[in-house]
Short mmCIF file of N, CA and C and ligand atoms in Angstrom, two decimals:
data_model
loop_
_atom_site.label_atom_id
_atom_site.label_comp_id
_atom_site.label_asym_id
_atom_site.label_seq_id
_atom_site.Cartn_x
_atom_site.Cartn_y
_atom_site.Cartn_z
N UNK V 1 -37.18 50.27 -31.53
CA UNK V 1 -37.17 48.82 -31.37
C UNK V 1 -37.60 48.15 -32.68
N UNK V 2 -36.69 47.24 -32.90
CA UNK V 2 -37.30 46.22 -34.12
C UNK V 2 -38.27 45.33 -34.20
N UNK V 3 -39.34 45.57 -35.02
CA UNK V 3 -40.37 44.88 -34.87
C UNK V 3 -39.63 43.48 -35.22
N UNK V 4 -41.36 42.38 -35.02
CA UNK V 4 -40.51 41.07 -35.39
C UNK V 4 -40.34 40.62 -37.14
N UNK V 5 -41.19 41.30 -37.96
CA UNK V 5 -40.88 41.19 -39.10
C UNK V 5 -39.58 41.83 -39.85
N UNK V 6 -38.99 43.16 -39.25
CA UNK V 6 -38.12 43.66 -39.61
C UNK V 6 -36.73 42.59 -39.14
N UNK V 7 -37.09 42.27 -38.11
CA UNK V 7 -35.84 41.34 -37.99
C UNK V 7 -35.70 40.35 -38.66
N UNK V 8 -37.19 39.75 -39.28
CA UNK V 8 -36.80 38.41 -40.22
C UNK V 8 -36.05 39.03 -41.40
N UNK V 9 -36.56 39.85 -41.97
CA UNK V 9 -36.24 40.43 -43.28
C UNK V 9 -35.14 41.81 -42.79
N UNK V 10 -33.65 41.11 -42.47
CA UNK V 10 -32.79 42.25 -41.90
C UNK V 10 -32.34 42.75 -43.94
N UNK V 11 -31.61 43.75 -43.59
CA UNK V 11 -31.35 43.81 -45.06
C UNK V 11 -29.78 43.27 -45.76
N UNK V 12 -29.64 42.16 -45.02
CA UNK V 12 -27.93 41.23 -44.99
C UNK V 12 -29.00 40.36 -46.46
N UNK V 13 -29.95 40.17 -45.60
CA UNK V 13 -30.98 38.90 -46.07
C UNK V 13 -31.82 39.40 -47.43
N UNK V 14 -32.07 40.49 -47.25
CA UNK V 14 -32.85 40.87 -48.40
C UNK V 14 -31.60 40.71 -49.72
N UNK V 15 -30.56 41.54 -49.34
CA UNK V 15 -29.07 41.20 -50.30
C UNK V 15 -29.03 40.18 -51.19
N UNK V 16 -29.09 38.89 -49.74
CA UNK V 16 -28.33 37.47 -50.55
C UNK V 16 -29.89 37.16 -51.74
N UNK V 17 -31.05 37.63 -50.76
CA UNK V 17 -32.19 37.29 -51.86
C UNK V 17 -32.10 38.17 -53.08
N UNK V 18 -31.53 39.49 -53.74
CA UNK V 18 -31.74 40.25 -54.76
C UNK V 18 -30.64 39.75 -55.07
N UNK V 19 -29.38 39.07 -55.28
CA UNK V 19 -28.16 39.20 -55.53
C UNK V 19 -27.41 37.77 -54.94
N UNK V 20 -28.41 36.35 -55.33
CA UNK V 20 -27.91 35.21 -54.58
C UNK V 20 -26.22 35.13 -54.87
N UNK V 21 -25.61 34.65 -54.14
CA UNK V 21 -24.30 33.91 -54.42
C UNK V 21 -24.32 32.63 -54.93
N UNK V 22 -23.59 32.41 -55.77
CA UNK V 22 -23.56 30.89 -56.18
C UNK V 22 -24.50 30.74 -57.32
N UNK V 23 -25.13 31.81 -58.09
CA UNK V 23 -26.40 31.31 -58.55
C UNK V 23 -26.50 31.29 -60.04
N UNK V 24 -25.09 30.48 -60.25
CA UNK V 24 -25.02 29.84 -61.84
C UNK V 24 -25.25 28.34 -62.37
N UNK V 25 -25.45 27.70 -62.80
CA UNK V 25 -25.17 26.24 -63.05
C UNK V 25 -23.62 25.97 -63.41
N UNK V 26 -22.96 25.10 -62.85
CA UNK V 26 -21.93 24.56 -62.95
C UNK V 26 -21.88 23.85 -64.02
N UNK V 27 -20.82 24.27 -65.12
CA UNK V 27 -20.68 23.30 -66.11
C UNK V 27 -20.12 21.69 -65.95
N UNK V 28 -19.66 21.67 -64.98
CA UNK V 28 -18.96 20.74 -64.70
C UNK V 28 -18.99 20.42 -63.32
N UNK V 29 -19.72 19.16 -62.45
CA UNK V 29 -19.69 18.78 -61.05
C UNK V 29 -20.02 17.76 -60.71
N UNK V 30 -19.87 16.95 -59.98
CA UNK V 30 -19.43 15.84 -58.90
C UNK V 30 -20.97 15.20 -58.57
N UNK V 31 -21.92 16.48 -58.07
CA UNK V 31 -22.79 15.78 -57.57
C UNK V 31 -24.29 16.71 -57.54
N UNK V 32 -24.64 16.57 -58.33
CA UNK V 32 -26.22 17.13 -57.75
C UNK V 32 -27.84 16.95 -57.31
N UNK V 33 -27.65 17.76 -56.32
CA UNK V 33 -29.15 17.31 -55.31
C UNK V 33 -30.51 18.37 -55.30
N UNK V 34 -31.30 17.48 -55.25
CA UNK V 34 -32.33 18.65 -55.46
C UNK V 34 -33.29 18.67 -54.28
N UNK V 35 -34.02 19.40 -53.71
CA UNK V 35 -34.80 19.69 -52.69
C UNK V 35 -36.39 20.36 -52.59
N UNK V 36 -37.24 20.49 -52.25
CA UNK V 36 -38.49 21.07 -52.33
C UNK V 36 -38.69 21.21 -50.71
N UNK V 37 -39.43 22.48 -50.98
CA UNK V 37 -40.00 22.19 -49.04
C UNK V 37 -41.76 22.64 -49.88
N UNK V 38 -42.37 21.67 -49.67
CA UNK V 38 -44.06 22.06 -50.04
C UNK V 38 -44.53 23.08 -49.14
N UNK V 39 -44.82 23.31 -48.15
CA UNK V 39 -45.23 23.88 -47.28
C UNK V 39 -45.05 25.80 -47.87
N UNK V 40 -44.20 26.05 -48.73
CA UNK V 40 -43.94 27.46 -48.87
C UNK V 40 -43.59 27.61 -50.36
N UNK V 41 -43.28 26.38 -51.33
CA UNK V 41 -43.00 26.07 -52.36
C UNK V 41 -41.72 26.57 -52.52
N UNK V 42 -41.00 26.76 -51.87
CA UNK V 42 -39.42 26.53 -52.55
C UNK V 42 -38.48 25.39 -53.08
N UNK V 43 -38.03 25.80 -53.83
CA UNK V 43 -36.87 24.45 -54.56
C UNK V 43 -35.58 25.22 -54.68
N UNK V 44 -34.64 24.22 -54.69
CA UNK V 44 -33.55 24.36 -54.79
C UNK V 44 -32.83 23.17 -55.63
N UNK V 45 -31.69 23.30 -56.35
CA UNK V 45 -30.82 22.34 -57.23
C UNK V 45 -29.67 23.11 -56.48
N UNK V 46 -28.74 22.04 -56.10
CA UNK V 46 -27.15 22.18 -55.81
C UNK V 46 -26.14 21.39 -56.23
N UNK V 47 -25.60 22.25 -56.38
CA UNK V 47 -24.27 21.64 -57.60
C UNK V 47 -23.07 21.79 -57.04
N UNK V 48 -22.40 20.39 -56.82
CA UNK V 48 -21.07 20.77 -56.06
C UNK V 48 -20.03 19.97 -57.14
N UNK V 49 -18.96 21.04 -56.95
CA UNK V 49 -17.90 20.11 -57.73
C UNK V 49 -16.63 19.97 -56.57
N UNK V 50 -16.39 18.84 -56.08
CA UNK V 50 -15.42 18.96 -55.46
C UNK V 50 -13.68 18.88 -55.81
N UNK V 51 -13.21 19.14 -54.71
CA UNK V 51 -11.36 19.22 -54.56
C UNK V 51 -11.01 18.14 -53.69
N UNK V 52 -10.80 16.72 -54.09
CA UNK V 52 -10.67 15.80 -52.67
C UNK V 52 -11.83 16.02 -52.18
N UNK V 53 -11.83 17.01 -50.59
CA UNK V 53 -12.75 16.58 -49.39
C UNK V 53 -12.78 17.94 -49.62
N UNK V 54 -12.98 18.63 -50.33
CA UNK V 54 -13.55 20.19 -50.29
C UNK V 54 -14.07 20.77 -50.92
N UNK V 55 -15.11 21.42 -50.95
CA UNK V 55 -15.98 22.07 -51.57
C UNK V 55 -15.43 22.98 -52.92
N UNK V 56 -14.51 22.47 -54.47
CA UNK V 56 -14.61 23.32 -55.29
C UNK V 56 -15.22 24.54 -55.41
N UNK V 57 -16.13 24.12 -56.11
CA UNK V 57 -16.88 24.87 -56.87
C UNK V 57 -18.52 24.65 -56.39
N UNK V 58 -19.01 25.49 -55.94
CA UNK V 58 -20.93 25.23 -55.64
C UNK V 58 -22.11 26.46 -56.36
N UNK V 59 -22.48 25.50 -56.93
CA UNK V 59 -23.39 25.95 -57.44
C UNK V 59 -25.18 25.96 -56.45
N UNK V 60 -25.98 27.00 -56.49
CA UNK V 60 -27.05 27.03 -55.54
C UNK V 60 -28.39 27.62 -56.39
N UNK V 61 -28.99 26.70 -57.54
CA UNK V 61 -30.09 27.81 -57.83
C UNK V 61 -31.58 27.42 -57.38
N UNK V 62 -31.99 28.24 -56.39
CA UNK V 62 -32.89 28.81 -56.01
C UNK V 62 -34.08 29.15 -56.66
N UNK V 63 -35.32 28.85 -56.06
CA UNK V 63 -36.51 29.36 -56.37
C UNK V 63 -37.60 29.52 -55.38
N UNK V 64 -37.72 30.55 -54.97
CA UNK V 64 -38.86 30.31 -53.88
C UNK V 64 -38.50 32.31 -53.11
N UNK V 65 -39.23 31.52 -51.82
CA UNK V 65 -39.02 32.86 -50.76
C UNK V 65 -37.40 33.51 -50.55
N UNK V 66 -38.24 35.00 -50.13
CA UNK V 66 -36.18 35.56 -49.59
C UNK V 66 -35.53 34.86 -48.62
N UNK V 67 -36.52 34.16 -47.45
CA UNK V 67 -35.83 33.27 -46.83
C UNK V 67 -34.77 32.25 -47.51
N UNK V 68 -35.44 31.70 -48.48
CA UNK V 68 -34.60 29.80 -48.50
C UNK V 68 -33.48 30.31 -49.45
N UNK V 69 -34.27 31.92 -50.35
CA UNK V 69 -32.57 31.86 -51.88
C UNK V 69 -31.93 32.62 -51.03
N UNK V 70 -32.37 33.60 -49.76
CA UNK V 70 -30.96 34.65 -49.09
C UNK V 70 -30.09 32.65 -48.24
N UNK V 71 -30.97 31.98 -47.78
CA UNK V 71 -29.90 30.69 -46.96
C UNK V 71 -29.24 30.05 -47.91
N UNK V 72 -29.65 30.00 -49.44
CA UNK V 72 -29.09 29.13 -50.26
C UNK V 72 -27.85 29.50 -50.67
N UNK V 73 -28.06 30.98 -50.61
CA UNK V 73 -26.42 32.33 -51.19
C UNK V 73 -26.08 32.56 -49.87
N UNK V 74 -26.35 31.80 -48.73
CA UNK V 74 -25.58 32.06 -47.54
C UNK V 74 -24.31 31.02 -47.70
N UNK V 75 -25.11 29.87 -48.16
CA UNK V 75 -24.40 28.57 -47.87
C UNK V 75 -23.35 28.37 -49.06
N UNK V 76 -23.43 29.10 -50.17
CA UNK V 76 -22.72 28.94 -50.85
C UNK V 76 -21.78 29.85 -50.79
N UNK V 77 -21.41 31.10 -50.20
CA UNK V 77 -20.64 31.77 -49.50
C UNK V 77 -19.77 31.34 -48.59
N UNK V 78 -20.83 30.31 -47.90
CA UNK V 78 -19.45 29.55 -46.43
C UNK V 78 -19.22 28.43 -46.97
N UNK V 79 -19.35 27.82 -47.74
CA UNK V 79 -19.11 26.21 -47.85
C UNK V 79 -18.15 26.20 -48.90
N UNK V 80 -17.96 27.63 -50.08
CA UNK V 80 -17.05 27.33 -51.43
C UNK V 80 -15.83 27.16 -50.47
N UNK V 81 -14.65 26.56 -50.77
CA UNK V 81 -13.24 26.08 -49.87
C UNK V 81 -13.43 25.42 -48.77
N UNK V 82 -14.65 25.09 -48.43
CA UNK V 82 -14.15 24.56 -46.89
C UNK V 82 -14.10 22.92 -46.85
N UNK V 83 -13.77 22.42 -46.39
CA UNK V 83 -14.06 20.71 -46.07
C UNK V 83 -15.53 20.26 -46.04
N UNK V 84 -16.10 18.92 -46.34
CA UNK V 84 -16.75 17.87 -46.54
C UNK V 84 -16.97 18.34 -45.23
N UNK V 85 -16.12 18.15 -43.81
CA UNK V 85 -16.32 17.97 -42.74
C UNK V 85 -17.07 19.52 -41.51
N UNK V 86 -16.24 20.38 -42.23
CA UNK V 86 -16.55 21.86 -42.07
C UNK V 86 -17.77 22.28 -42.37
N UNK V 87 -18.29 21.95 -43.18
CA UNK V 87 -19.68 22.49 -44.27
C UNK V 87 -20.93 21.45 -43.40
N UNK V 88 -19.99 20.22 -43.27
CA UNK V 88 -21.43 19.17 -42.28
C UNK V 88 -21.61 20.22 -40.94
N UNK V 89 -20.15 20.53 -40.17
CA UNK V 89 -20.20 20.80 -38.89
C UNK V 89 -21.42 22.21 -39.28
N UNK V 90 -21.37 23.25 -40.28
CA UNK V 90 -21.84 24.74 -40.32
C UNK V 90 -23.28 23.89 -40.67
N UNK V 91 -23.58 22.93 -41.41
CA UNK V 91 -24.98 22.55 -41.59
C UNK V 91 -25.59 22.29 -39.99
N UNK V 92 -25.05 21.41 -39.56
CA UNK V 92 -25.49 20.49 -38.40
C UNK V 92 -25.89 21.70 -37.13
N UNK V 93 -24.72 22.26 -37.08
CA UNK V 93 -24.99 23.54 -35.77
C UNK V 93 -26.17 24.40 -36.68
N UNK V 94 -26.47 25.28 -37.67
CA UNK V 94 -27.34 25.57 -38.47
C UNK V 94 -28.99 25.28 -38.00
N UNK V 95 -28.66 23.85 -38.19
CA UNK V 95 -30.16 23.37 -38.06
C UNK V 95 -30.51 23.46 -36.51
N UNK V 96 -29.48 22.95 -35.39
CA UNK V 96 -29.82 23.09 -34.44
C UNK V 96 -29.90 24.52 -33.75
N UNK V 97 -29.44 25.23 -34.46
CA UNK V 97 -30.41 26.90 -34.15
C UNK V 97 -31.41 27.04 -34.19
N UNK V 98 -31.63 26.83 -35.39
CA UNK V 98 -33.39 27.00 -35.83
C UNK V 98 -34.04 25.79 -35.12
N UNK V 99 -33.43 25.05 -34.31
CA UNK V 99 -34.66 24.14 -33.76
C UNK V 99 -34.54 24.78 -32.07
N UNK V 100 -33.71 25.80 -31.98
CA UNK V 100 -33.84 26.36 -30.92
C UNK V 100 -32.66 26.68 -29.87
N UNK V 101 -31.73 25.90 -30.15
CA UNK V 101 -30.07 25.92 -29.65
C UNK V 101 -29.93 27.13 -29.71
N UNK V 102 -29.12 27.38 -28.67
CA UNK V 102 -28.40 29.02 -28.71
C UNK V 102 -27.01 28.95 -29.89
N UNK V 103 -26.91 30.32 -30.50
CA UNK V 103 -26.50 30.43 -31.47
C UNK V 103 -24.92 30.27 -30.73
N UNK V 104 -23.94 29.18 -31.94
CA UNK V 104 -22.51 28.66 -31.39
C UNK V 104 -21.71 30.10 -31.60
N UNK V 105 -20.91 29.78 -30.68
CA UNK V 105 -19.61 31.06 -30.20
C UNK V 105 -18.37 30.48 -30.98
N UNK V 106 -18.77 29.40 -31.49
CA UNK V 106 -17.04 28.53 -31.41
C UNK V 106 -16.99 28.49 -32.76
N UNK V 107 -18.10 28.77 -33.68
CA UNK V 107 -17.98 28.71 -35.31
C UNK V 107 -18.45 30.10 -35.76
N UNK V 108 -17.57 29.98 -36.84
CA UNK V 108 -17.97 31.27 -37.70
C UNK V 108 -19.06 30.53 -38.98
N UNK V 109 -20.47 31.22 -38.45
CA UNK V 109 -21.57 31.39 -39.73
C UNK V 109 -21.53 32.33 -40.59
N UNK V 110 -20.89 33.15 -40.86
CA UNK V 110 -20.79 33.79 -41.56
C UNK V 110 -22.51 34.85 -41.99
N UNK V 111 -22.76 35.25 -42.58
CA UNK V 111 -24.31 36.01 -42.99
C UNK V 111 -25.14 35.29 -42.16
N UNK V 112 -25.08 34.09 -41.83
CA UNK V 112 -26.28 33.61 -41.49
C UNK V 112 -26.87 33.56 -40.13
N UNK V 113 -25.97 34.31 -39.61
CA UNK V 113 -26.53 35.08 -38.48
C UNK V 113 -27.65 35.78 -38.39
N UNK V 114 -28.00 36.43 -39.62
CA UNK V 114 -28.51 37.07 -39.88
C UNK V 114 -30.10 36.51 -40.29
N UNK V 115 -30.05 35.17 -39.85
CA UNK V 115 -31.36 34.25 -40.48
C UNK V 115 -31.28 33.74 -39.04
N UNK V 116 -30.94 34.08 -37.94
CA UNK V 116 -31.21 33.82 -36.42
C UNK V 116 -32.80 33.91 -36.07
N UNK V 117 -33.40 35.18 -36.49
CA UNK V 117 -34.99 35.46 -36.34
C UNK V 117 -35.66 34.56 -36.76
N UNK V 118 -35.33 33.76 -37.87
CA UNK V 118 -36.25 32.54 -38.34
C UNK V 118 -36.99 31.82 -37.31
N UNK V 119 -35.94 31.46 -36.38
CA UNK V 119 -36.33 30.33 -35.41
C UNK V 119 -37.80 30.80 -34.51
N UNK V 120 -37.87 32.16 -34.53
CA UNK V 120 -39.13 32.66 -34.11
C UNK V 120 -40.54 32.26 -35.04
N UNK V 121 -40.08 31.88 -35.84
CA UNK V 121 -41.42 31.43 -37.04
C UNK V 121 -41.44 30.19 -37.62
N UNK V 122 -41.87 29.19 -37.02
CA UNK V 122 -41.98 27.63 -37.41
C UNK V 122 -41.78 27.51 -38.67
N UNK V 123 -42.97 28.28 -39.11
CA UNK V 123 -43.38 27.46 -40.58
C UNK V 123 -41.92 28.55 -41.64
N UNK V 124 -41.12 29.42 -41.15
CA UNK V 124 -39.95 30.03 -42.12
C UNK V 124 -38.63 28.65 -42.16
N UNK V 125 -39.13 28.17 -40.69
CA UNK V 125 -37.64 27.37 -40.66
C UNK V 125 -37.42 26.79 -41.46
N UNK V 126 -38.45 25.92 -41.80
CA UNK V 126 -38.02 25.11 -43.18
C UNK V 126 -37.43 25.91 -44.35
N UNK V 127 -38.24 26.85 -44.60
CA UNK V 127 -37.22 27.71 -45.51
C UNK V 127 -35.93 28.07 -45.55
N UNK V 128 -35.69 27.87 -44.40
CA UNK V 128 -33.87 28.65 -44.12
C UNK V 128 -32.85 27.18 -44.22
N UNK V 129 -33.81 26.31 -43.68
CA UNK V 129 -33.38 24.90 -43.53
C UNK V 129 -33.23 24.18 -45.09
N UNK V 130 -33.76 24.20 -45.82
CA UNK V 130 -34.28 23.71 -47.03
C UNK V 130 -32.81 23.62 -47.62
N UNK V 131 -31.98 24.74 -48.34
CA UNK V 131 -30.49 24.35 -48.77
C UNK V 131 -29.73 23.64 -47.77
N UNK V 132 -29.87 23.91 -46.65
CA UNK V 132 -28.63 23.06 -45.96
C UNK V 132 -29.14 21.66 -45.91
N UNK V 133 -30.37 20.79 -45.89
CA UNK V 133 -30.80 19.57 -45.71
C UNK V 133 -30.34 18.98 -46.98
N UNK V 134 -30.70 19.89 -47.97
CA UNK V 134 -30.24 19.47 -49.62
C UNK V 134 -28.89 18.79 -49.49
N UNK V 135 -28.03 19.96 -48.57
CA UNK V 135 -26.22 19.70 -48.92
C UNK V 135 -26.17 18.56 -47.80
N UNK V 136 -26.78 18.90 -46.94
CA UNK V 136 -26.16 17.41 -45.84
C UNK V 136 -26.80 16.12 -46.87
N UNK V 137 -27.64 15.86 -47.55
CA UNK V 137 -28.38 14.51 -48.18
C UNK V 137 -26.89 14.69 -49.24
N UNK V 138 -26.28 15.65 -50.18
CA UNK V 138 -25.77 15.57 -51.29
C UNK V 138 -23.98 14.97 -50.58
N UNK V 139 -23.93 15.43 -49.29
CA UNK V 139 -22.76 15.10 -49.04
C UNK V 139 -23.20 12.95 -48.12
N UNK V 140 -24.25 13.29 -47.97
CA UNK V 140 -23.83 11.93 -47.87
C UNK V 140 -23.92 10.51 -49.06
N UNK V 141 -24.71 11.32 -49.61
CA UNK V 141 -24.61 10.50 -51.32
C UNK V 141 -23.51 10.64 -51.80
N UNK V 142 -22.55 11.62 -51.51
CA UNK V 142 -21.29 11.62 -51.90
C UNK V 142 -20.27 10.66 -51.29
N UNK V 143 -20.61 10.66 -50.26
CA UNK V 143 -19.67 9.28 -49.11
C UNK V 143 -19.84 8.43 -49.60
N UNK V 144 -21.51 7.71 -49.98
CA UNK V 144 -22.08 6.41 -50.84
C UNK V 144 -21.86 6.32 -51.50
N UNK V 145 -21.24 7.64 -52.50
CA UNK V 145 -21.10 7.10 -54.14
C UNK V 145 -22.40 6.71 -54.83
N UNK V 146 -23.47 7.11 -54.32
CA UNK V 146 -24.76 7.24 -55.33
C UNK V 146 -25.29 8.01 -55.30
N UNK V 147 -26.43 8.45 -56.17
CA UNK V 147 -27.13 10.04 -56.39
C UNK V 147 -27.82 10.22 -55.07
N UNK V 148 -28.07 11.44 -55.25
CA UNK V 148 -28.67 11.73 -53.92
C UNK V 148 -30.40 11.66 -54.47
N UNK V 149 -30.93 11.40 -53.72
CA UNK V 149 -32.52 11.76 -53.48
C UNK V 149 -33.24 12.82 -53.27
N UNK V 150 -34.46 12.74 -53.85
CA UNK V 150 -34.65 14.29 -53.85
C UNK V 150 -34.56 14.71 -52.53
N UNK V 151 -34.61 15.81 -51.94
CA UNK V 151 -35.09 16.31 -50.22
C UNK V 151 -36.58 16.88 -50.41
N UNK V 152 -37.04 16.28 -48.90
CA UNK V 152 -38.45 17.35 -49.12
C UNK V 152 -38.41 17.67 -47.78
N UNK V 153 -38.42 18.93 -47.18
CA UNK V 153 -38.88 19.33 -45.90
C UNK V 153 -40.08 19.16 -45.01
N UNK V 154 -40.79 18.37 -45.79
CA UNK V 154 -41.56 17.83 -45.16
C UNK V 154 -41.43 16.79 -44.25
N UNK V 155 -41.96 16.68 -42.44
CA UNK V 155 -41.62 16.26 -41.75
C UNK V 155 -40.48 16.35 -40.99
N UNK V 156 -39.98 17.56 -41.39
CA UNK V 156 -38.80 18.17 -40.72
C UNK V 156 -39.06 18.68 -39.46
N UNK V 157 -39.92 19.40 -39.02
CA UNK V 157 -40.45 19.54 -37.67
C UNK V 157 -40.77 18.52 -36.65
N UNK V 158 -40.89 17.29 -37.48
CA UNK V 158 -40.84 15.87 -36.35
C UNK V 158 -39.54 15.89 -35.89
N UNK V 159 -38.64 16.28 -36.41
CA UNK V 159 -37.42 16.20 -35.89
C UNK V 159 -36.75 17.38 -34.53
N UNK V 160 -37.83 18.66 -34.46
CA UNK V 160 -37.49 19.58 -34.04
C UNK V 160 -37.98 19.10 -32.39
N UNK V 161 -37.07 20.20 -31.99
CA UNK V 161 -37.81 19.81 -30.34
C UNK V 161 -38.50 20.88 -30.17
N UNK V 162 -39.35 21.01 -28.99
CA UNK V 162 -40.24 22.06 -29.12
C UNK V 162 -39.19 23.14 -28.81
N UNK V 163 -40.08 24.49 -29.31
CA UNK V 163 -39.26 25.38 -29.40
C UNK V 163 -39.50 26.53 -28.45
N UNK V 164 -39.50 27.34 -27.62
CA UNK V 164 -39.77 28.23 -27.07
C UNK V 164 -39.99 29.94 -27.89
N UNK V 165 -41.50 29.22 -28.39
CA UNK V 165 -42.19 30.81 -29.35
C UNK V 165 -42.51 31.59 -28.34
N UNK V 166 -42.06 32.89 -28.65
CA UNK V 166 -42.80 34.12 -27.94
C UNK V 166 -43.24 34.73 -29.17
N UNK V 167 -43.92 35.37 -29.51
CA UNK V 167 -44.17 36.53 -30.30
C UNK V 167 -44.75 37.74 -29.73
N UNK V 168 -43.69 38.72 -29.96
CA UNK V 168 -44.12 39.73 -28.73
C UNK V 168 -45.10 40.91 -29.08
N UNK V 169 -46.33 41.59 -28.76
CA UNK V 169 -46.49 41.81 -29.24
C UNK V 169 -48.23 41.40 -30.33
N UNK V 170 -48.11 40.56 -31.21
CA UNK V 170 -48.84 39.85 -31.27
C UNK V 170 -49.95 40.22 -31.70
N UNK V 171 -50.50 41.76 -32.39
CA UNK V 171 -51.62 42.02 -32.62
C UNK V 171 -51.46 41.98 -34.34
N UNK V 172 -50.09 41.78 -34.87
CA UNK V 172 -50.06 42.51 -36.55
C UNK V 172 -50.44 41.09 -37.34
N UNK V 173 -51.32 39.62 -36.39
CA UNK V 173 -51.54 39.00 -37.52
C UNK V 173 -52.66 38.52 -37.28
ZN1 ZN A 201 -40.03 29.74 -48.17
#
């Protein structure tokens, strides 16, 4: 049986963290947003260059836990080609996992299935959450036509509904 730490840290996840995707600066792009979650100190810069309404070219560089750079090289894996509209829908269902939603049948997440265990650990969510809040703020500064603002994950859990923690088990902390 898998403990609960082995499941946070599957080795899909350890991957995207030794070997992010996306994790060049774009010479050339459309729009970039930057993010912090204090709580764990990760940052992120994202760099999108778009096609019309689709995700060119994305850039994702990362700094922090294996959580937020394996979600940051998740997201830049599913979001390079897809639509403005596609990349909101994979953000939006995303977040509502980790706030506790059962994981969707009807979309393909691609790796990030594999960041499902998060939702068992409050204070990781933000980490997993942290690139996708970045890209939902960068895509709507993109609709506005003005820069985006920084993101901070802070107060992101006001938004969560409560969640149903078990931790099973329960003696390894
Ligand atoms: Zn973190």
């Amino acid at each position: 049986m898998m403990g609960e730490l082995e499941s946070l840290y599957r080795e899909v996840v350890l991957d995207h963290h030794r070997h992010p995707r996306g994790n060049r600066p774009l010479s050339d792009y459309d729009v970039e947003a930057s993010g912090k979650n204090p709580s764990c100190g990760d940052e992120v810069t994202l760099q999108v260059k778009f096609d019309g309404d689709r995700f060119a070219r994305v850039g994702v560089l990362s700094q922090g836990c294996a959580i937020s750079t394996s979600s940051g090289s998740m997201m830049a894996e599913i979001i390079e080609g897809r639509t403005i509209a596609e990349a909101s829908a994979v953000a939006d269902r995303f977040k509502a996992v980790m706030h506790g939603e059962d994981w969707p049948e009807d979309l393909d997440l691609g790796d990030l299935e594999a960041l499902q265990g998060v939702k068992k650990f409050p204070v990781r969510v933000k980490c997993a959450l942290l690139p996708w809040v970045t890209l939902l703020d960068a895509i709507l500064a993109h609709a506005e036509g003005r820069a985006p603002d920084p993101v901070s994950t802070e107060g992101l859990a006001d938004d969560a509904r409560p969640m149903d923690v078990t931790i099973r088990g329960g003696s390894d902390r």
